[in-house]
Amino acid sequence: MGDLWLLLLLPLSLAALHGVKGCLECDPKFIEDIRTLLTNLVPSEVPGRNQLLERQFKEMTHISFKVSHRDKMLRVLAVQKVVKLRTWLKNEFYRLGNETWKGVFILQGKLLEVRQNLEPKVKETLKAFSEVACSEDCIVTEGPVLDCWTCLRITTRCFRGEYCREEDPRKAEQREIALFLILLAEAGILASAVLLFYMCVTHRRKMQTIRRTLKKYLEKKLEELVGAADEEDKKDSEPRK
Protein backbone atom coordinates (compact mmCIF):
# COMPACT_ATOMS: atom_id res chain seq x y z
CA MET A 1 0.00 0.00 0.00
CA GLY A 2 2.86 2.35 0.80
CA ASP A 3 4.46 1.71 -2.60
CA LEU A 4 1.14 2.44 -4.31
CA TRP A 5 0.83 5.82 -2.60
CA LEU A 6 4.44 6.55 -3.52
CA LEU A 7 3.70 5.91 -7.19
CA LEU A 8 0.58 8.07 -7.06
CA LEU A 9 2.28 10.99 -5.34
CA LEU A 10 5.56 10.87 -7.26
CA PRO A 11 4.37 12.88 -10.29
CA LEU A 12 2.91 15.56 -8.02
CA SER A 13 6.09 15.80 -5.97
CA LEU A 14 8.22 16.03 -9.11
CA ALA A 15 6.07 18.82 -10.47
CA ALA A 16 6.27 20.69 -7.20
CA LEU A 17 10.06 20.57 -6.99
CA HIS A 18 11.54 23.05 -9.46
CA GLY A 19 14.99 21.55 -8.98
CA VAL A 20 13.98 18.17 -10.38
CA LYS A 21 15.08 18.21 -14.01
CA GLY A 22 17.23 16.15 -16.33
CA CYS A 23 20.94 15.94 -17.01
CA LEU A 24 20.88 18.39 -19.92
CA GLU A 25 18.63 20.92 -18.22
CA CYS A 26 20.74 21.53 -15.12
CA ASP A 27 22.79 24.29 -16.78
CA PRO A 28 20.68 27.47 -17.24
CA LYS A 29 23.17 28.83 -19.77
CA PHE A 30 22.86 25.70 -21.88
CA ILE A 31 19.07 26.03 -21.84
CA GLU A 32 19.31 29.62 -23.02
CA ASP A 33 21.79 28.61 -25.72
CA ILE A 34 19.38 25.97 -27.01
CA ARG A 35 16.56 28.51 -27.06
CA THR A 36 18.75 30.98 -28.97
CA LEU A 37 19.89 28.35 -31.47
CA LEU A 38 16.32 27.27 -32.08
CA THR A 39 15.25 30.87 -32.56
CA ASN A 40 17.95 31.39 -35.17
CA LEU A 41 16.69 28.39 -37.14
CA VAL A 42 13.23 29.84 -37.81
CA PRO A 43 12.84 33.10 -39.80
CA SER A 44 10.84 35.82 -38.08
CA GLU A 45 8.18 35.94 -40.82
CA VAL A 46 7.08 32.31 -40.29
CA PRO A 47 3.42 32.17 -39.06
CA GLY A 48 3.02 30.85 -35.51
CA ARG A 49 6.75 31.15 -34.95
CA ASN A 50 6.61 31.64 -31.19
CA GLN A 51 4.35 28.62 -30.62
CA LEU A 52 6.53 26.49 -32.89
CA LEU A 53 9.70 27.49 -31.08
CA GLU A 54 8.22 26.91 -27.63
CA ARG A 55 6.93 23.46 -28.58
CA GLN A 56 10.22 22.39 -30.13
CA PHE A 57 12.15 23.77 -27.17
CA LYS A 58 10.09 21.79 -24.64
CA GLU A 59 10.31 18.58 -26.64
CA MET A 60 14.06 18.89 -27.04
CA THR A 61 14.90 19.78 -23.44
CA HIS A 62 12.47 17.24 -21.97
CA ILE A 63 14.26 14.24 -23.44
CA SER A 64 16.89 13.87 -20.72
CA PHE A 65 14.21 14.30 -18.05
CA LYS A 66 12.14 11.53 -19.62
CA VAL A 67 15.09 9.16 -19.90
CA SER A 68 16.60 9.71 -16.44
CA HIS A 69 13.27 9.42 -14.62
CA ARG A 70 12.44 6.03 -16.11
CA ASP A 71 14.91 4.25 -13.88
CA LYS A 72 16.90 5.21 -10.78
CA MET A 73 19.91 3.58 -12.39
CA LEU A 74 19.81 6.38 -14.98
CA ARG A 75 19.86 9.18 -12.43
CA VAL A 76 23.56 10.02 -12.10
CA LEU A 77 26.18 10.88 -14.68
CA ALA A 78 29.72 12.23 -14.71
CA VAL A 79 29.76 15.96 -15.43
CA GLN A 80 32.29 15.45 -18.24
CA LYS A 81 29.85 13.16 -20.05
CA VAL A 82 27.03 15.65 -19.54
CA VAL A 83 29.18 18.32 -21.18
CA LYS A 84 29.83 15.99 -24.13
CA LEU A 85 26.10 15.43 -24.63
CA ARG A 86 25.43 19.16 -24.53
CA THR A 87 28.23 19.82 -26.99
CA TRP A 88 26.86 17.18 -29.36
CA LEU A 89 23.39 18.74 -29.26
CA LYS A 90 24.76 22.23 -29.88
CA ASN A 91 26.75 20.97 -32.85
CA GLU A 92 23.56 19.49 -34.31
CA PHE A 93 21.90 22.90 -34.06
CA TYR A 94 24.92 24.59 -35.64
CA ARG A 95 24.74 22.08 -38.49
CA LEU A 96 21.06 22.80 -39.06
CA GLY A 97 21.72 26.52 -38.90
CA ASN A 98 24.22 26.26 -41.74
CA GLU A 99 21.69 24.55 -44.00
CA THR A 100 19.41 26.41 -46.39
CA TRP A 101 15.93 27.20 -45.12
CA LYS A 102 13.45 24.81 -46.78
CA GLY A 103 10.32 25.41 -44.77
CA VAL A 104 8.74 24.66 -41.44
CA PHE A 105 7.86 21.03 -42.17
CA ILE A 106 11.37 20.17 -43.29
CA LEU A 107 12.81 21.80 -40.17
CA GLN A 108 10.39 19.93 -37.91
CA GLY A 109 11.41 16.66 -39.54
CA LYS A 110 15.10 17.41 -38.98
CA LEU A 111 14.49 18.40 -35.35
CA LEU A 112 12.57 15.15 -34.86
CA GLU A 113 15.56 13.27 -36.22
CA VAL A 114 17.84 15.11 -33.76
CA ARG A 115 15.55 14.14 -30.86
CA GLN A 116 15.41 10.54 -32.01
CA ASN A 117 19.21 10.44 -32.07
CA LEU A 118 19.55 12.28 -28.77
CA GLU A 119 17.30 10.01 -26.68
CA PRO A 120 19.22 6.72 -27.21
CA LYS A 121 22.50 8.61 -26.88
CA VAL A 122 21.45 9.97 -23.47
CA LYS A 123 20.15 6.56 -22.37
CA GLU A 124 23.27 4.69 -23.48
CA THR A 125 25.54 7.23 -21.79
CA LEU A 126 23.63 7.07 -18.52
CA LYS A 127 23.46 3.27 -18.60
CA ALA A 128 27.16 2.86 -19.40
CA PHE A 129 28.18 5.17 -16.56
CA SER A 130 25.84 3.41 -14.13
CA GLU A 131 27.22 -0.01 -15.01
CA VAL A 132 30.77 1.18 -14.38
CA ALA A 133 29.87 3.08 -11.19
CA CYS A 134 28.00 0.06 -9.84
CA SER A 135 30.69 -2.47 -10.70
CA GLU A 136 32.96 -4.00 -8.08
CA ASP A 137 36.02 -2.28 -9.52
CA CYS A 138 34.18 1.03 -9.89
CA ILE A 139 36.73 2.61 -12.21
CA VAL A 140 35.30 5.92 -13.36
CA THR A 141 36.80 9.12 -14.69
CA GLU A 142 37.87 11.69 -12.18
CA GLY A 143 35.67 14.67 -11.54
CA PRO A 144 32.27 15.40 -10.01
CA VAL A 145 29.12 13.42 -10.69
CA LEU A 146 25.81 15.09 -11.48
CA ASP A 147 22.56 14.03 -9.86
CA CYS A 148 20.25 14.60 -12.82
CA TRP A 149 17.13 14.75 -10.65
CA THR A 150 18.29 17.53 -8.34
CA CYS A 151 21.06 19.12 -10.46
CA LEU A 152 23.44 18.75 -7.52
CA ARG A 153 27.06 17.76 -7.96
CA ILE A 154 28.18 14.93 -5.73
CA THR A 155 31.64 13.58 -5.01
CA THR A 156 30.57 9.94 -4.73
CA ARG A 157 31.75 7.97 -7.76
CA CYS A 158 30.80 4.46 -6.67
CA PHE A 159 27.20 3.59 -5.96
CA ARG A 160 25.33 0.83 -4.21
CA GLY A 161 21.73 0.07 -3.32
CA GLU A 162 18.73 1.08 -5.40
CA TYR A 163 20.83 3.03 -7.95
CA CYS A 164 22.45 -0.29 -8.86
CA ARG A 165 19.26 -2.33 -8.88
CA GLU A 166 20.14 -3.69 -5.47
CA GLU A 167 17.24 -4.11 -3.14
CA ASP A 168 16.04 -1.32 -0.92
CA PRO A 169 17.08 -2.35 2.64
CA ARG A 170 13.62 -1.50 3.95
CA LYS A 171 11.92 -3.70 1.38
CA ALA A 172 14.39 -6.50 2.05
CA GLU A 173 13.71 -6.21 5.78
CA GLN A 174 9.96 -6.25 5.19
CA ARG A 175 10.27 -9.34 3.03
CA GLU A 176 12.39 -11.07 5.68
CA ILE A 177 9.76 -10.27 8.31
CA ALA A 178 7.00 -11.57 6.04
CA LEU A 179 9.01 -14.72 5.35
CA PHE A 180 9.59 -15.22 9.09
CA LEU A 181 5.86 -14.83 9.77
CA ILE A 182 5.02 -17.32 7.03
CA LEU A 183 7.51 -19.83 8.42
CA LEU A 184 6.16 -19.22 11.91
CA ALA A 185 2.60 -19.83 10.71
CA GLU A 186 3.65 -22.99 8.89
CA ALA A 187 5.47 -24.21 12.01
CA GLY A 188 2.35 -23.50 14.05
CA ILE A 189 0.16 -25.43 11.62
CA LEU A 190 2.62 -28.34 11.59
CA ALA A 191 2.83 -28.36 15.39
CA SER A 192 -0.97 -28.33 15.63
CA ALA A 193 -1.20 -31.23 13.18
CA VAL A 194 1.40 -33.22 15.13
CA LEU A 195 -0.37 -32.46 18.42
CA LEU A 196 -3.72 -33.46 16.96
CA PHE A 197 -2.23 -36.68 15.61
CA TYR A 198 -0.64 -37.41 19.00
CA MET A 199 -3.93 -36.77 20.78
CA CYS A 200 -5.78 -39.00 18.35
CA VAL A 201 -3.24 -41.81 18.73
CA THR A 202 -3.17 -41.43 22.50
CA HIS A 203 -6.96 -41.35 22.68
CA ARG A 204 -7.15 -44.44 20.49
CA ARG A 205 -4.71 -46.30 22.70
CA LYS A 206 -6.62 -45.26 25.80
CA MET A 207 -9.89 -46.42 24.27
CA GLN A 208 -8.30 -49.74 23.31
CA THR A 209 -7.03 -50.15 26.87
CA ILE A 210 -10.43 -49.27 28.28
CA ARG A 211 -12.15 -51.74 25.93
CA ARG A 212 -9.72 -54.52 26.92
CA THR A 213 -10.19 -53.71 30.61
CA LEU A 214 -13.95 -53.57 30.20
CA LYS A 215 -13.93 -56.84 28.25
CA LYS A 216 -11.90 -58.56 30.96
CA TYR A 217 -14.18 -57.11 33.63
CA LEU A 218 -17.30 -58.32 31.81
CA GLU A 219 -15.78 -61.76 31.20
CA LYS A 220 -14.90 -62.00 34.90
CA LYS A 221 -18.37 -60.90 35.95
CA LEU A 222 -19.91 -63.32 33.49
CA GLU A 223 -17.80 -66.13 34.90
CA GLU A 224 -18.85 -65.15 38.41
CA LEU A 225 -22.51 -65.09 37.40
CA VAL A 226 -22.20 -68.43 35.64
CA GLY A 227 -20.41 -69.88 38.69
CA ALA A 228 -23.07 -68.52 41.02
CA ALA A 229 -25.79 -69.98 38.81
CA ASP A 230 -24.07 -73.35 38.83
CA GLU A 231 -23.85 -73.25 42.62
CA GLU A 232 -27.56 -72.52 42.82
CA ASP A 233 -28.34 -75.39 40.48
CA LYS A 234 -26.23 -77.74 42.58
CA LYS A 235 -28.00 -76.70 45.73
CA ASP A 236 -31.38 -77.16 44.12
CA SER A 237 -30.44 -80.60 42.78
CA GLU A 238 -29.27 -81.95 46.15
CA PRO A 239 -31.94 -84.10 47.99
CA ARG A 240 -33.44 -82.51 51.00
CA LYS A 241 -33.10 -84.35 54.30
GROMACS .gro file of C-alpha atoms in nm:
model
  241
    1MET     CA    1   0.000   0.000   0.000
    2GLY     CA    2   0.286   0.235   0.080
    3ASP     CA    3   0.446   0.171  -0.260
    4LEU     CA    4   0.114   0.244  -0.431
    5TRP     CA    5   0.083   0.582  -0.260
    6LEU     CA    6   0.444   0.655  -0.352
    7LEU     CA    7   0.370   0.591  -0.719
    8LEU     CA    8   0.058   0.807  -0.706
    9LEU     CA    9   0.228   1.099  -0.534
   10LEU     CA   10   0.556   1.087  -0.726
   11PRO     CA   11   0.437   1.288  -1.029
   12LEU     CA   12   0.291   1.556  -0.802
   13SER     CA   13   0.609   1.580  -0.597
   14LEU     CA   14   0.822   1.603  -0.911
   15ALA     CA   15   0.607   1.882  -1.047
   16ALA     CA   16   0.627   2.069  -0.720
   17LEU     CA   17   1.006   2.057  -0.699
   18HIS     CA   18   1.154   2.305  -0.946
   19GLY     CA   19   1.499   2.155  -0.898
   20VAL     CA   20   1.398   1.817  -1.038
   21LYS     CA   21   1.508   1.821  -1.401
   22GLY     CA   22   1.723   1.615  -1.633
   23CYS     CA   23   2.094   1.594  -1.701
   24LEU     CA   24   2.088   1.839  -1.992
   25GLU     CA   25   1.863   2.092  -1.822
   26CYS     CA   26   2.074   2.153  -1.512
   27ASP     CA   27   2.279   2.429  -1.678
   28PRO     CA   28   2.068   2.747  -1.724
   29LYS     CA   29   2.317   2.883  -1.977
   30PHE     CA   30   2.286   2.570  -2.188
   31ILE     CA   31   1.907   2.603  -2.184
   32GLU     CA   32   1.931   2.962  -2.302
   33ASP     CA   33   2.179   2.861  -2.572
   34ILE     CA   34   1.938   2.597  -2.701
   35ARG     CA   35   1.656   2.851  -2.706
   36THR     CA   36   1.875   3.098  -2.897
   37LEU     CA   37   1.989   2.835  -3.147
   38LEU     CA   38   1.632   2.727  -3.208
   39THR     CA   39   1.525   3.087  -3.256
   40ASN     CA   40   1.795   3.139  -3.517
   41LEU     CA   41   1.669   2.839  -3.714
   42VAL     CA   42   1.323   2.984  -3.781
   43PRO     CA   43   1.284   3.310  -3.980
   44SER     CA   44   1.084   3.582  -3.808
   45GLU     CA   45   0.818   3.594  -4.082
   46VAL     CA   46   0.708   3.231  -4.029
   47PRO     CA   47   0.342   3.217  -3.906
   48GLY     CA   48   0.302   3.085  -3.551
   49ARG     CA   49   0.675   3.115  -3.495
   50ASN     CA   50   0.661   3.164  -3.119
   51GLN     CA   51   0.435   2.862  -3.062
   52LEU     CA   52   0.653   2.649  -3.289
   53LEU     CA   53   0.970   2.749  -3.108
   54GLU     CA   54   0.822   2.691  -2.763
   55ARG     CA   55   0.693   2.346  -2.858
   56GLN     CA   56   1.022   2.239  -3.013
   57PHE     CA   57   1.215   2.377  -2.717
   58LYS     CA   58   1.009   2.179  -2.464
   59GLU     CA   59   1.031   1.858  -2.664
   60MET     CA   60   1.406   1.889  -2.704
   61THR     CA   61   1.490   1.978  -2.344
   62HIS     CA   62   1.247   1.724  -2.197
   63ILE     CA   63   1.426   1.424  -2.344
   64SER     CA   64   1.689   1.387  -2.072
   65PHE     CA   65   1.421   1.430  -1.805
   66LYS     CA   66   1.214   1.153  -1.962
   67VAL     CA   67   1.509   0.916  -1.990
   68SER     CA   68   1.660   0.971  -1.644
   69HIS     CA   69   1.327   0.942  -1.462
   70ARG     CA   70   1.244   0.603  -1.611
   71ASP     CA   71   1.491   0.425  -1.388
   72LYS     CA   72   1.690   0.521  -1.078
   73MET     CA   73   1.991   0.358  -1.239
   74LEU     CA   74   1.981   0.638  -1.498
   75ARG     CA   75   1.986   0.918  -1.243
   76VAL     CA   76   2.356   1.002  -1.210
   77LEU     CA   77   2.618   1.088  -1.468
   78ALA     CA   78   2.972   1.223  -1.471
   79VAL     CA   79   2.976   1.596  -1.543
   80GLN     CA   80   3.229   1.545  -1.824
   81LYS     CA   81   2.985   1.316  -2.005
   82VAL     CA   82   2.703   1.565  -1.954
   83VAL     CA   83   2.918   1.832  -2.118
   84LYS     CA   84   2.983   1.599  -2.413
   85LEU     CA   85   2.610   1.543  -2.463
   86ARG     CA   86   2.543   1.916  -2.453
   87THR     CA   87   2.823   1.982  -2.699
   88TRP     CA   88   2.686   1.718  -2.936
   89LEU     CA   89   2.339   1.874  -2.926
   90LYS     CA   90   2.476   2.223  -2.988
   91ASN     CA   91   2.675   2.097  -3.285
   92GLU     CA   92   2.356   1.949  -3.431
   93PHE     CA   93   2.190   2.290  -3.406
   94TYR     CA   94   2.492   2.459  -3.564
   95ARG     CA   95   2.474   2.208  -3.849
   96LEU     CA   96   2.106   2.280  -3.906
   97GLY     CA   97   2.172   2.652  -3.890
   98ASN     CA   98   2.422   2.626  -4.174
   99GLU     CA   99   2.169   2.455  -4.400
  100THR     CA  100   1.941   2.641  -4.639
  101TRP     CA  101   1.593   2.720  -4.512
  102LYS     CA  102   1.345   2.481  -4.678
  103GLY     CA  103   1.032   2.541  -4.477
  104VAL     CA  104   0.874   2.466  -4.144
  105PHE     CA  105   0.786   2.103  -4.217
  106ILE     CA  106   1.137   2.017  -4.329
  107LEU     CA  107   1.281   2.180  -4.017
  108GLN     CA  108   1.039   1.993  -3.791
  109GLY     CA  109   1.141   1.666  -3.954
  110LYS     CA  110   1.510   1.741  -3.898
  111LEU     CA  111   1.449   1.840  -3.535
  112LEU     CA  112   1.257   1.515  -3.486
  113GLU     CA  113   1.556   1.327  -3.622
  114VAL     CA  114   1.784   1.511  -3.376
  115ARG     CA  115   1.555   1.414  -3.086
  116GLN     CA  116   1.541   1.054  -3.201
  117ASN     CA  117   1.921   1.044  -3.207
  118LEU     CA  118   1.955   1.228  -2.877
  119GLU     CA  119   1.730   1.001  -2.668
  120PRO     CA  120   1.922   0.672  -2.721
  121LYS     CA  121   2.250   0.861  -2.688
  122VAL     CA  122   2.145   0.997  -2.347
  123LYS     CA  123   2.015   0.656  -2.237
  124GLU     CA  124   2.327   0.469  -2.348
  125THR     CA  125   2.554   0.723  -2.179
  126LEU     CA  126   2.363   0.707  -1.852
  127LYS     CA  127   2.346   0.327  -1.860
  128ALA     CA  128   2.716   0.286  -1.940
  129PHE     CA  129   2.818   0.517  -1.656
  130SER     CA  130   2.584   0.341  -1.413
  131GLU     CA  131   2.722  -0.001  -1.501
  132VAL     CA  132   3.077   0.118  -1.438
  133ALA     CA  133   2.987   0.308  -1.119
  134CYS     CA  134   2.800   0.006  -0.984
  135SER     CA  135   3.069  -0.247  -1.070
  136GLU     CA  136   3.296  -0.400  -0.808
  137ASP     CA  137   3.602  -0.228  -0.952
  138CYS     CA  138   3.418   0.103  -0.989
  139ILE     CA  139   3.673   0.261  -1.221
  140VAL     CA  140   3.530   0.592  -1.336
  141THR     CA  141   3.680   0.912  -1.469
  142GLU     CA  142   3.787   1.169  -1.218
  143GLY     CA  143   3.567   1.467  -1.154
  144PRO     CA  144   3.227   1.540  -1.001
  145VAL     CA  145   2.912   1.342  -1.069
  146LEU     CA  146   2.581   1.509  -1.148
  147ASP     CA  147   2.256   1.403  -0.986
  148CYS     CA  148   2.025   1.460  -1.282
  149TRP     CA  149   1.713   1.475  -1.065
  150THR     CA  150   1.829   1.753  -0.834
  151CYS     CA  151   2.106   1.912  -1.046
  152LEU     CA  152   2.344   1.875  -0.752
  153ARG     CA  153   2.706   1.776  -0.796
  154ILE     CA  154   2.818   1.493  -0.573
  155THR     CA  155   3.164   1.358  -0.501
  156THR     CA  156   3.057   0.994  -0.473
  157ARG     CA  157   3.175   0.797  -0.776
  158CYS     CA  158   3.080   0.446  -0.667
  159PHE     CA  159   2.720   0.359  -0.596
  160ARG     CA  160   2.533   0.083  -0.421
  161GLY     CA  161   2.173   0.007  -0.332
  162GLU     CA  162   1.873   0.108  -0.540
  163TYR     CA  163   2.083   0.303  -0.795
  164CYS     CA  164   2.245  -0.029  -0.886
  165ARG     CA  165   1.926  -0.233  -0.888
  166GLU     CA  166   2.014  -0.369  -0.547
  167GLU     CA  167   1.724  -0.411  -0.314
  168ASP     CA  168   1.604  -0.132  -0.092
  169PRO     CA  169   1.708  -0.235   0.264
  170ARG     CA  170   1.362  -0.150   0.395
  171LYS     CA  171   1.192  -0.370   0.138
  172ALA     CA  172   1.439  -0.650   0.205
  173GLU     CA  173   1.371  -0.621   0.578
  174GLN     CA  174   0.996  -0.625   0.519
  175ARG     CA  175   1.027  -0.934   0.303
  176GLU     CA  176   1.239  -1.107   0.568
  177ILE     CA  177   0.976  -1.027   0.831
  178ALA     CA  178   0.700  -1.157   0.604
  179LEU     CA  179   0.901  -1.472   0.535
  180PHE     CA  180   0.959  -1.522   0.909
  181LEU     CA  181   0.586  -1.483   0.977
  182ILE     CA  182   0.502  -1.732   0.703
  183LEU     CA  183   0.751  -1.983   0.842
  184LEU     CA  184   0.616  -1.922   1.191
  185ALA     CA  185   0.260  -1.983   1.071
  186GLU     CA  186   0.365  -2.299   0.889
  187ALA     CA  187   0.547  -2.421   1.201
  188GLY     CA  188   0.235  -2.350   1.405
  189ILE     CA  189   0.016  -2.543   1.162
  190LEU     CA  190   0.262  -2.834   1.159
  191ALA     CA  191   0.283  -2.836   1.539
  192SER     CA  192  -0.097  -2.833   1.563
  193ALA     CA  193  -0.120  -3.123   1.318
  194VAL     CA  194   0.140  -3.322   1.513
  195LEU     CA  195  -0.037  -3.246   1.842
  196LEU     CA  196  -0.372  -3.346   1.696
  197PHE     CA  197  -0.223  -3.668   1.561
  198TYR     CA  198  -0.064  -3.741   1.900
  199MET     CA  199  -0.393  -3.677   2.078
  200CYS     CA  200  -0.578  -3.900   1.835
  201VAL     CA  201  -0.324  -4.181   1.873
  202THR     CA  202  -0.317  -4.143   2.250
  203HIS     CA  203  -0.696  -4.135   2.268
  204ARG     CA  204  -0.715  -4.444   2.049
  205ARG     CA  205  -0.471  -4.630   2.270
  206LYS     CA  206  -0.662  -4.526   2.580
  207MET     CA  207  -0.989  -4.642   2.427
  208GLN     CA  208  -0.830  -4.974   2.331
  209THR     CA  209  -0.703  -5.015   2.687
  210ILE     CA  210  -1.043  -4.927   2.828
  211ARG     CA  211  -1.215  -5.174   2.593
  212ARG     CA  212  -0.972  -5.452   2.692
  213THR     CA  213  -1.019  -5.371   3.061
  214LEU     CA  214  -1.395  -5.357   3.020
  215LYS     CA  215  -1.393  -5.684   2.825
  216LYS     CA  216  -1.190  -5.856   3.096
  217TYR     CA  217  -1.418  -5.711   3.363
  218LEU     CA  218  -1.730  -5.832   3.181
  219GLU     CA  219  -1.578  -6.176   3.120
  220LYS     CA  220  -1.490  -6.200   3.490
  221LYS     CA  221  -1.837  -6.090   3.595
  222LEU     CA  222  -1.991  -6.332   3.349
  223GLU     CA  223  -1.780  -6.613   3.490
  224GLU     CA  224  -1.885  -6.515   3.841
  225LEU     CA  225  -2.251  -6.509   3.740
  226VAL     CA  226  -2.220  -6.843   3.564
  227GLY     CA  227  -2.041  -6.988   3.869
  228ALA     CA  228  -2.307  -6.852   4.102
  229ALA     CA  229  -2.579  -6.998   3.881
  230ASP     CA  230  -2.407  -7.335   3.883
  231GLU     CA  231  -2.385  -7.325   4.262
  232GLU     CA  232  -2.756  -7.252   4.282
  233ASP     CA  233  -2.834  -7.539   4.048
  234LYS     CA  234  -2.623  -7.774   4.258
  235LYS     CA  235  -2.800  -7.670   4.573
  236ASP     CA  236  -3.138  -7.716   4.412
  237SER     CA  237  -3.044  -8.060   4.278
  238GLU     CA  238  -2.927  -8.195   4.615
  239PRO     CA  239  -3.194  -8.410   4.799
  240ARG     CA  240  -3.344  -8.251   5.100
  241LYS     CA  241  -3.310  -8.435   5.430
   0.00000   0.00000   0.00000
